[in-house]
Amino acid sequence: MHLAELNIGRLVADTDDPRVAEFMNNLDRINGLGKRMPGFVWMMEGTGGQGNTDAKLDDSGRLVPNLTVWETAESLEIFVFKTLHKAFMARRAEWFEVLGDMHFVMWWVPEGHHPSLDEAMGKLQHLRDHGETPDAFGWTYLRAHPHAPEQVSADGSENT
């Protein structure tokens, strides 16, 4: 099993606005870093040269998704918290509005599966409706259960 993640953000301005220019100008750099990371599997990409920001979730065009798949939880965690990505994440308040609803979800997918945006949005809704479960979860659940279901034996112990 691989780990899929969806993160949604609402930009404070349109993608061509100077207020988000630094973020937009570094998007390829950060996405490229992620793609070169050990454990990276796949990223949803657009066709208009803006990577994930091509997929719009509302009429404003400012609510944008990031959808990726990773071999392991550890590989995603290293990218998110131990690379240049961390510096950009620390500055997210400059470029993104605070969202009231849950906007991040992870779930296990079979190797070779590239989730659709509809599937990912369904997982996010499941998390919103039911809280963290084995089907849709956040970092707290993942840190308590870091291995894919196939790595856990019938008695609940983790197989390594």
Short mmCIF file of C-alpha atoms in Angstrom, two decimals:
data_model
loop_
_atom_site.label_atom_id
_atom_site.label_comp_id
_atom_site.label_asym_id
_atom_site.label_seq_id
_atom_site.Cartn_x
_atom_site.Cartn_y
_atom_site.Cartn_z
CA MET A 1 0.00 0.00 0.00
CA HIS A 2 1.04 3.59 -0.66
CA LEU A 3 0.00 6.77 1.14
CA ALA A 4 -2.14 9.36 -0.66
CA GLU A 5 -2.62 12.89 0.64
CA LEU A 6 -4.86 15.79 -0.30
CA ASN A 7 -4.22 19.30 0.98
CA ILE A 8 -6.50 22.17 -0.01
CA GLY A 9 -5.70 25.85 0.34
CA ARG A 10 -7.50 29.08 -0.51
CA LEU A 11 -5.08 31.63 -1.92
CA VAL A 12 -5.44 35.17 -0.54
CA ALA A 13 -5.51 36.44 -4.14
CA ASP A 14 -5.68 35.22 -7.73
CA THR A 15 -2.69 33.21 -8.96
CA ASP A 16 -1.42 36.18 -11.02
CA ASP A 17 -1.68 38.66 -8.12
CA PRO A 18 1.60 40.06 -6.68
CA ARG A 19 0.48 39.04 -3.16
CA VAL A 20 0.96 35.36 -4.05
CA ALA A 21 3.74 35.83 -6.61
CA GLU A 22 6.50 34.47 -4.37
CA PHE A 23 4.50 31.31 -3.70
CA MET A 24 3.58 30.86 -7.37
CA ASN A 25 7.15 31.57 -8.50
CA ASN A 26 8.44 28.78 -6.24
CA LEU A 27 5.73 26.22 -6.90
CA ASP A 28 7.71 24.36 -9.59
CA ARG A 29 10.78 24.42 -7.34
CA ILE A 30 8.99 22.86 -4.36
CA ASN A 31 7.01 20.40 -6.51
CA GLY A 32 10.25 19.44 -8.28
CA LEU A 33 11.93 18.84 -4.93
CA GLY A 34 9.05 16.59 -3.91
CA LYS A 35 9.25 14.62 -7.16
CA ARG A 36 12.97 13.97 -6.58
CA MET A 37 12.47 12.77 -3.01
CA PRO A 38 12.98 9.10 -2.20
CA GLY A 39 9.53 7.60 -1.76
CA PHE A 40 7.68 10.01 -4.07
CA VAL A 41 5.27 8.13 -6.35
CA TRP A 42 2.87 10.52 -8.12
CA MET A 43 1.41 14.02 -8.17
CA MET A 44 -1.79 15.30 -9.74
CA GLU A 45 -0.72 17.88 -12.28
CA GLY A 46 -2.52 20.40 -14.40
CA THR A 47 -2.02 21.33 -18.00
CA GLY A 48 -1.61 25.10 -17.79
CA GLY A 49 1.88 25.29 -16.34
CA GLN A 50 0.76 25.85 -12.75
CA GLY A 51 0.96 22.26 -11.49
CA ASN A 52 -1.75 21.39 -8.98
CA THR A 53 -3.14 24.93 -8.98
CA ASP A 54 -4.78 24.25 -12.36
CA ALA A 55 -7.49 22.19 -10.66
CA LYS A 56 -9.98 24.65 -9.24
CA LEU A 57 -12.49 23.64 -6.58
CA ASP A 58 -14.68 26.73 -6.66
CA ASP A 59 -15.66 29.61 -8.93
CA SER A 60 -13.07 31.97 -7.47
CA GLY A 61 -10.20 29.82 -8.75
CA ARG A 62 -8.38 30.48 -5.48
CA LEU A 63 -9.32 27.21 -3.71
CA VAL A 64 -6.62 24.85 -4.95
CA PRO A 65 -5.76 21.22 -4.21
CA ASN A 66 -2.47 19.38 -3.86
CA LEU A 67 -2.83 15.62 -4.36
CA THR A 68 0.16 13.27 -4.12
CA VAL A 69 1.04 9.62 -3.45
CA TRP A 70 4.05 8.41 -1.45
CA GLU A 71 5.57 4.98 -0.84
CA THR A 72 5.53 5.41 2.93
CA ALA A 73 4.38 7.77 5.66
CA GLU A 74 8.02 8.41 6.51
CA SER A 75 8.86 9.58 2.97
CA LEU A 76 5.99 12.10 3.02
CA GLU A 77 6.90 13.28 6.51
CA ILE A 78 10.54 13.85 5.51
CA PHE A 79 9.48 15.95 2.52
CA VAL A 80 6.92 17.99 4.45
CA PHE A 81 8.91 18.67 7.62
CA LYS A 82 12.62 18.22 6.78
CA THR A 83 13.20 19.95 3.44
CA LEU A 84 12.80 23.43 1.98
CA HIS A 85 9.06 22.67 1.89
CA LYS A 86 9.04 23.30 5.65
CA ALA A 87 10.12 26.95 5.15
CA PHE A 88 7.32 27.56 2.67
CA MET A 89 4.80 25.80 4.90
CA ALA A 90 5.85 28.08 7.77
CA ARG A 91 4.96 31.08 5.58
CA ARG A 92 1.59 29.74 4.38
CA ALA A 93 -0.32 32.49 6.23
CA GLU A 94 1.21 35.00 3.78
CA TRP A 95 -0.36 33.25 0.79
CA PHE A 96 -3.33 31.26 2.09
CA GLU A 97 -6.45 32.07 4.06
CA VAL A 98 -7.22 30.13 7.22
CA LEU A 99 -9.90 27.59 6.37
CA GLY A 100 -12.56 26.77 8.94
CA ASP A 101 -13.18 23.25 7.63
CA MET A 102 -10.75 20.36 7.67
CA HIS A 103 -8.66 20.73 4.51
CA PHE A 104 -6.08 17.93 4.74
CA VAL A 105 -6.53 14.15 4.55
CA MET A 106 -4.43 11.05 4.03
CA TRP A 107 -5.41 7.47 3.19
CA TRP A 108 -3.82 4.24 2.01
CA VAL A 109 -4.11 3.28 -1.67
CA PRO A 110 -2.98 0.15 -3.53
CA GLU A 111 0.40 0.43 -5.22
CA GLY A 112 -0.03 1.81 -8.73
CA HIS A 113 -3.29 3.62 -7.91
CA HIS A 114 -3.44 7.35 -8.69
CA PRO A 115 -6.49 8.75 -6.90
CA SER A 116 -8.81 11.11 -8.69
CA LEU A 117 -9.67 14.48 -7.23
CA ASP A 118 -13.24 13.21 -6.70
CA GLU A 119 -11.92 10.24 -4.70
CA ALA A 120 -9.72 12.56 -2.63
CA MET A 121 -12.60 14.94 -1.94
CA GLY A 122 -14.67 11.95 -0.83
CA LYS A 123 -11.94 10.98 1.64
CA LEU A 124 -11.85 14.53 2.95
CA GLN A 125 -15.62 14.48 3.43
CA HIS A 126 -15.33 11.12 5.22
CA LEU A 127 -12.78 12.65 7.60
CA ARG A 128 -15.03 15.67 8.20
CA ASP A 129 -18.05 13.43 8.89
CA HIS A 130 -16.42 10.66 10.95
CA GLY A 131 -13.14 11.98 12.30
CA GLU A 132 -9.92 10.04 11.89
CA THR A 133 -10.47 6.41 10.92
CA PRO A 134 -8.33 3.87 9.03
CA ASP A 135 -10.11 5.08 5.84
CA ALA A 136 -9.25 8.80 6.15
CA PHE A 137 -6.92 10.42 8.65
CA GLY A 138 -4.50 13.19 9.53
CA TRP A 139 -1.03 13.37 11.09
CA THR A 140 -2.18 12.44 14.62
CA TYR A 141 -3.69 9.15 13.48
CA LEU A 142 -0.81 8.44 11.10
CA ARG A 143 1.80 8.92 13.82
CA ALA A 144 -0.09 6.44 16.01
CA HIS A 145 -0.54 4.00 13.07
CA PRO A 146 2.43 4.64 10.74
CA HIS A 147 2.17 1.49 8.65
CA ALA A 148 -0.15 0.52 5.85
CA PRO A 149 -2.84 -2.04 6.71
CA GLU A 150 -0.93 -4.85 4.96
CA GLN A 151 1.94 -4.27 7.38
CA VAL A 152 -0.23 -5.04 10.42
CA SER A 153 -0.87 -8.66 11.35
CA ALA A 154 -4.15 -10.09 12.64
CA ASP A 155 -3.06 -9.61 16.27
CA GLY A 156 -2.50 -5.88 15.66
CA SER A 157 1.29 -5.99 15.77
CA GLU A 158 3.18 -4.24 13.01
CA ASN A 159 5.16 -6.32 10.53
CA THR A 160 8.37 -4.66 9.42
#
